[in-house]
mmCIF file of C-alpha atoms in Angstrom:
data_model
loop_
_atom_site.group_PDB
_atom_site.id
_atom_site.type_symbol
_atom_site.label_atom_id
_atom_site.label_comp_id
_atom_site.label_asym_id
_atom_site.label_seq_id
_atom_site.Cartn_x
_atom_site.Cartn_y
_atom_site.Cartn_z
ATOM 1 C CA UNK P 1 -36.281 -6.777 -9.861
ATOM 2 C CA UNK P 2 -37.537 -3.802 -7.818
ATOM 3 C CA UNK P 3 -37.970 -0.486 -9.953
ATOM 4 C CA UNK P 4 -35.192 1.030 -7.766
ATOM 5 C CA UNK P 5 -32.434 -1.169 -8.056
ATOM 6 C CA UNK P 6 -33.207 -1.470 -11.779
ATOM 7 C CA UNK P 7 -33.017 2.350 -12.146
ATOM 8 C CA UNK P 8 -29.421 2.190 -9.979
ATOM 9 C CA UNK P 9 -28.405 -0.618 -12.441
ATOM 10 C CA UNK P 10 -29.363 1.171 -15.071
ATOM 11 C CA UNK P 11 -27.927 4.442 -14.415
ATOM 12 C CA UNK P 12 -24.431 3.461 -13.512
ATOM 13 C CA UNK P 13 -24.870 1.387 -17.381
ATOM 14 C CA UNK P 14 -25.743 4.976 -18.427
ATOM 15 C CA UNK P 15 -22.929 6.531 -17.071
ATOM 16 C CA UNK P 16 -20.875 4.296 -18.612
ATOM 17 C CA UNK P 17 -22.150 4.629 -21.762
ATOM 18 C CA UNK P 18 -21.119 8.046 -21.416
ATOM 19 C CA UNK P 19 -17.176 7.322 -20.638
ATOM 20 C CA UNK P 20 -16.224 8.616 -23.579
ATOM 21 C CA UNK P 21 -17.694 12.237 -22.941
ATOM 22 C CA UNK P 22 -17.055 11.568 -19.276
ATOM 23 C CA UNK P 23 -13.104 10.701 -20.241
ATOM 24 C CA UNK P 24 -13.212 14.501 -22.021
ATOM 25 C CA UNK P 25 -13.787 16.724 -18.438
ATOM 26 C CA UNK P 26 -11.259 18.490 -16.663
ATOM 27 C CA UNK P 27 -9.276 15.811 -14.024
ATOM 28 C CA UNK P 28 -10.727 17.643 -10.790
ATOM 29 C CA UNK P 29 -14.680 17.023 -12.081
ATOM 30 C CA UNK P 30 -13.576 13.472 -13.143
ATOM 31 C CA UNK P 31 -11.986 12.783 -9.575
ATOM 32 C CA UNK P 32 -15.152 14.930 -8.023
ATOM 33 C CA UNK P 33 -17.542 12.302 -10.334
ATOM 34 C CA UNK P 34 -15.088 9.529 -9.343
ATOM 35 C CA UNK P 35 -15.195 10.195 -5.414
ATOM 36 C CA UNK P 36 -19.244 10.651 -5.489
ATOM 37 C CA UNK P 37 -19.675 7.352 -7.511
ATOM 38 C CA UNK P 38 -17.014 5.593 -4.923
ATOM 39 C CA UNK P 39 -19.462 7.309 -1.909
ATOM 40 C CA UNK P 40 -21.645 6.061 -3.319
ATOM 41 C CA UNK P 41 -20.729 1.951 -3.495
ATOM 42 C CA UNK P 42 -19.953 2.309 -0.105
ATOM 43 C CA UNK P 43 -23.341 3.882 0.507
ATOM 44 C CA UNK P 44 -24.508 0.444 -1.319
ATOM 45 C CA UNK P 45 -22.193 -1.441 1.015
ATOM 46 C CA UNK P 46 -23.512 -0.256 4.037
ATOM 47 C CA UNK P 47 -27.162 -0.575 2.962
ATOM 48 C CA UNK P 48 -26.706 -4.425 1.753
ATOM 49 C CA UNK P 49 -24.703 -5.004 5.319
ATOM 50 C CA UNK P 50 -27.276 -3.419 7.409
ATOM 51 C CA UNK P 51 -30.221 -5.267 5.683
ATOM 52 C CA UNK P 52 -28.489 -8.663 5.894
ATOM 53 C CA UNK P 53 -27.809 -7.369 9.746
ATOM 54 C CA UNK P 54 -31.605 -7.246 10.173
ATOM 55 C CA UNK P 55 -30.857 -3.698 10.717
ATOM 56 C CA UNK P 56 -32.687 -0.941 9.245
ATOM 57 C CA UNK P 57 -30.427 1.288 7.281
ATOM 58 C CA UNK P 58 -31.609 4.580 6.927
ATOM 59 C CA UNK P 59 -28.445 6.170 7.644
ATOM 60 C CA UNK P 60 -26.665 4.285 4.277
ATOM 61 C CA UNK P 61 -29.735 5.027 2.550
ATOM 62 C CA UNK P 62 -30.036 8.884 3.607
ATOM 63 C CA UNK P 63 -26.509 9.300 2.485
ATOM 64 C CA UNK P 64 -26.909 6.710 -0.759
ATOM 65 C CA UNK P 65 -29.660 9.795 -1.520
ATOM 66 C CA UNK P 66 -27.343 13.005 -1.083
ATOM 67 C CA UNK P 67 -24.716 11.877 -3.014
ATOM 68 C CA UNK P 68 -26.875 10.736 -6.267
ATOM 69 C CA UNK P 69 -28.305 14.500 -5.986
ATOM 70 C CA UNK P 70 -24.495 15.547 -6.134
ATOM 71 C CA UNK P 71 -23.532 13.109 -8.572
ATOM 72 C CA UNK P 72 -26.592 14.155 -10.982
ATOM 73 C CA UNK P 73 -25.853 17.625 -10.156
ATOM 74 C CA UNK P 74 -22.031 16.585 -11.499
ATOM 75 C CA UNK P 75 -22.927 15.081 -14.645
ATOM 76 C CA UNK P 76 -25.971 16.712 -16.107
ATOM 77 C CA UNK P 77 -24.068 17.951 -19.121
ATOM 78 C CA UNK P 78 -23.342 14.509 -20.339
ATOM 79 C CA UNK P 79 -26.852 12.879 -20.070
ATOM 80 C CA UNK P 80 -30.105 14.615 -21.842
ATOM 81 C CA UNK P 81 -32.595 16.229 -19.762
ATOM 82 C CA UNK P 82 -35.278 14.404 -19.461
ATOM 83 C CA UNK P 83 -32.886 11.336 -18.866
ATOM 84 C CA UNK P 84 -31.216 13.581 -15.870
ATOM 85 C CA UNK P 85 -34.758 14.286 -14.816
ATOM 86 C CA UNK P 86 -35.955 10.704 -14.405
ATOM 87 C CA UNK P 87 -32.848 9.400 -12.963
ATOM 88 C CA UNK P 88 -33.127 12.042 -10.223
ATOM 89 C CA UNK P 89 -36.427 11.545 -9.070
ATOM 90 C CA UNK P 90 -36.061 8.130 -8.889
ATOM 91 C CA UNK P 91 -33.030 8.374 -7.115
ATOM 92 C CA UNK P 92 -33.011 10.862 -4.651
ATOM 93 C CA UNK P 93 -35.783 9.355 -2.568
ATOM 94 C CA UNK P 94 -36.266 6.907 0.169
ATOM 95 C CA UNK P 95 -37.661 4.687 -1.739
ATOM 96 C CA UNK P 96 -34.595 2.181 -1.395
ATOM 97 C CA UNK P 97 -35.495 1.320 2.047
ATOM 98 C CA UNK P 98 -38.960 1.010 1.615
ATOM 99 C CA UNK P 99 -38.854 -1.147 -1.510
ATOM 100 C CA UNK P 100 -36.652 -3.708 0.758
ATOM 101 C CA UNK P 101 -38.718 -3.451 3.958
ATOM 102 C CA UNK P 102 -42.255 -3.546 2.606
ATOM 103 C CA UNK P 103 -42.196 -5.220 -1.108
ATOM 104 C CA UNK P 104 -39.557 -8.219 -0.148
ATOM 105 C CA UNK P 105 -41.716 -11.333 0.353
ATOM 106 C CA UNK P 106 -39.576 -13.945 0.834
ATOM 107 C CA UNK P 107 -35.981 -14.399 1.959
ATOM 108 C CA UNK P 108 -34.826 -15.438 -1.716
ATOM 109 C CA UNK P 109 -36.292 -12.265 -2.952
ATOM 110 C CA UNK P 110 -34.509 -10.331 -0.111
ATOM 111 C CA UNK P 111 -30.847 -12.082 -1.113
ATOM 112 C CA UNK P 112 -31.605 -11.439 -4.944
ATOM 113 C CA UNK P 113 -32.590 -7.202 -4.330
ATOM 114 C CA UNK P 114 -29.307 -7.218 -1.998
ATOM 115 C CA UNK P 115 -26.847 -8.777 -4.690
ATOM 116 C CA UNK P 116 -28.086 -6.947 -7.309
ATOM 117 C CA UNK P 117 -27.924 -3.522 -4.899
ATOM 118 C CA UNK P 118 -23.982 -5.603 -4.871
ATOM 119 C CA UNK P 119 -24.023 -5.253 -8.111
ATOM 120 C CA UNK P 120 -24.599 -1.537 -8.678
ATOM 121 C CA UNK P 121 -22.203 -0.807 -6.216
ATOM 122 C CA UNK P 122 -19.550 -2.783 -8.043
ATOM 123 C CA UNK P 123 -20.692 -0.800 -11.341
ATOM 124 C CA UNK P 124 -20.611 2.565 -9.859
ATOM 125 C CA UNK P 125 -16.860 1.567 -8.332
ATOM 126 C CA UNK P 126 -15.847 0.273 -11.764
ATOM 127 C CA UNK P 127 -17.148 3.831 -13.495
ATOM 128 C CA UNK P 128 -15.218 5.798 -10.715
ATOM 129 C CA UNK P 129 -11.460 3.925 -11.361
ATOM 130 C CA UNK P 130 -11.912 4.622 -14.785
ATOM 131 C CA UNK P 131 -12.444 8.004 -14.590
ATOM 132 C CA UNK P 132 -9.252 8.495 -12.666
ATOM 133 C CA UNK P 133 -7.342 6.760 -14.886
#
C-alpha cells in the first residue's frame, strides 16, 4: 500500500482511538472536527472519481490538503506531539497525487490505492457521525 494512503488509514484509526477524549470537547469543536473530517471524505470522493475519470485531480487533492492542516490544527490536544507532527507532514502535501500518477504500475495496483483511498474516506465519515452524536 502506498505510504500515503497508509498514513490516511492510519490516522482516521488514530482518531478513533481517540473517541473517547474526542466525545469529551465542547459540541461546536466536535461538529467543527465532524464537518472537516466529512470535507474531507468528500475530498477522498472526488480524488478516487477523478482518477478513475482519467482525470488529474489536483483540485480534490489541493483541498484533501487544507482541510487535514485544519483538522490537525483541530485536534492537536488529543494526539501527542510528535504523533501530530508526523501526521501533518505527511498529510499536508501533494504527495497524494503524485503517489497515484507516478508509483501506480499497473491497473490492479491503481483500483487497490483507489479503494483503499474509499476506504479512508468511509473511516473519516464514520469518525465525523459519531462525533455529532
Amino acid at each position: 500500500m502506498f505510504d500515503t494512503i497508509k498514513t490516511l488509514l492510519d490516522f482516521g484509526k488514530a482518531l478513533f482511538g481517540f473517541k473517547a477524549d474526542l466525545e469529551k470537547a465542547e459540541l461546536e469543536r466536535r461538529k467543527r472536527i465532524a464537518d472537516y473530517l466529512d470535507k474531507i471524505a468528500d475530498s477522498l470522493r472526488d480524488t478516487v472519481a477523478g482518477f478513475r475519470d482519467n482525470q488529474l485531480p489536483h483540485e480534490a487533492c489541493g483541498a484533501l490538503s487544507g482541510y487535514m492542516r485544519s483538522l490537525i490544527e483541530a485536534v492537536g490536544t488529543f494526539i501527542e506531539p510528535e504523533q501530530l507532527e508526523h501526521y501533518s507532514s505527511l498529510l499536508s502535501s501533494a504527495a497524494l497525487t503524485r503517489q497515484l500518477l507516478y508509483e501506480v504500475e499497473s491497473a490492479h495496483e491503481k483500483e487497490k490505492a483507489l479503494a483503499d483511498l474509499e476506504l479512508a474516506g468511509g473511516e473519516f465519515r464514520a469518525i465525523a457521525n459519531f462525533l455529532r452524536v
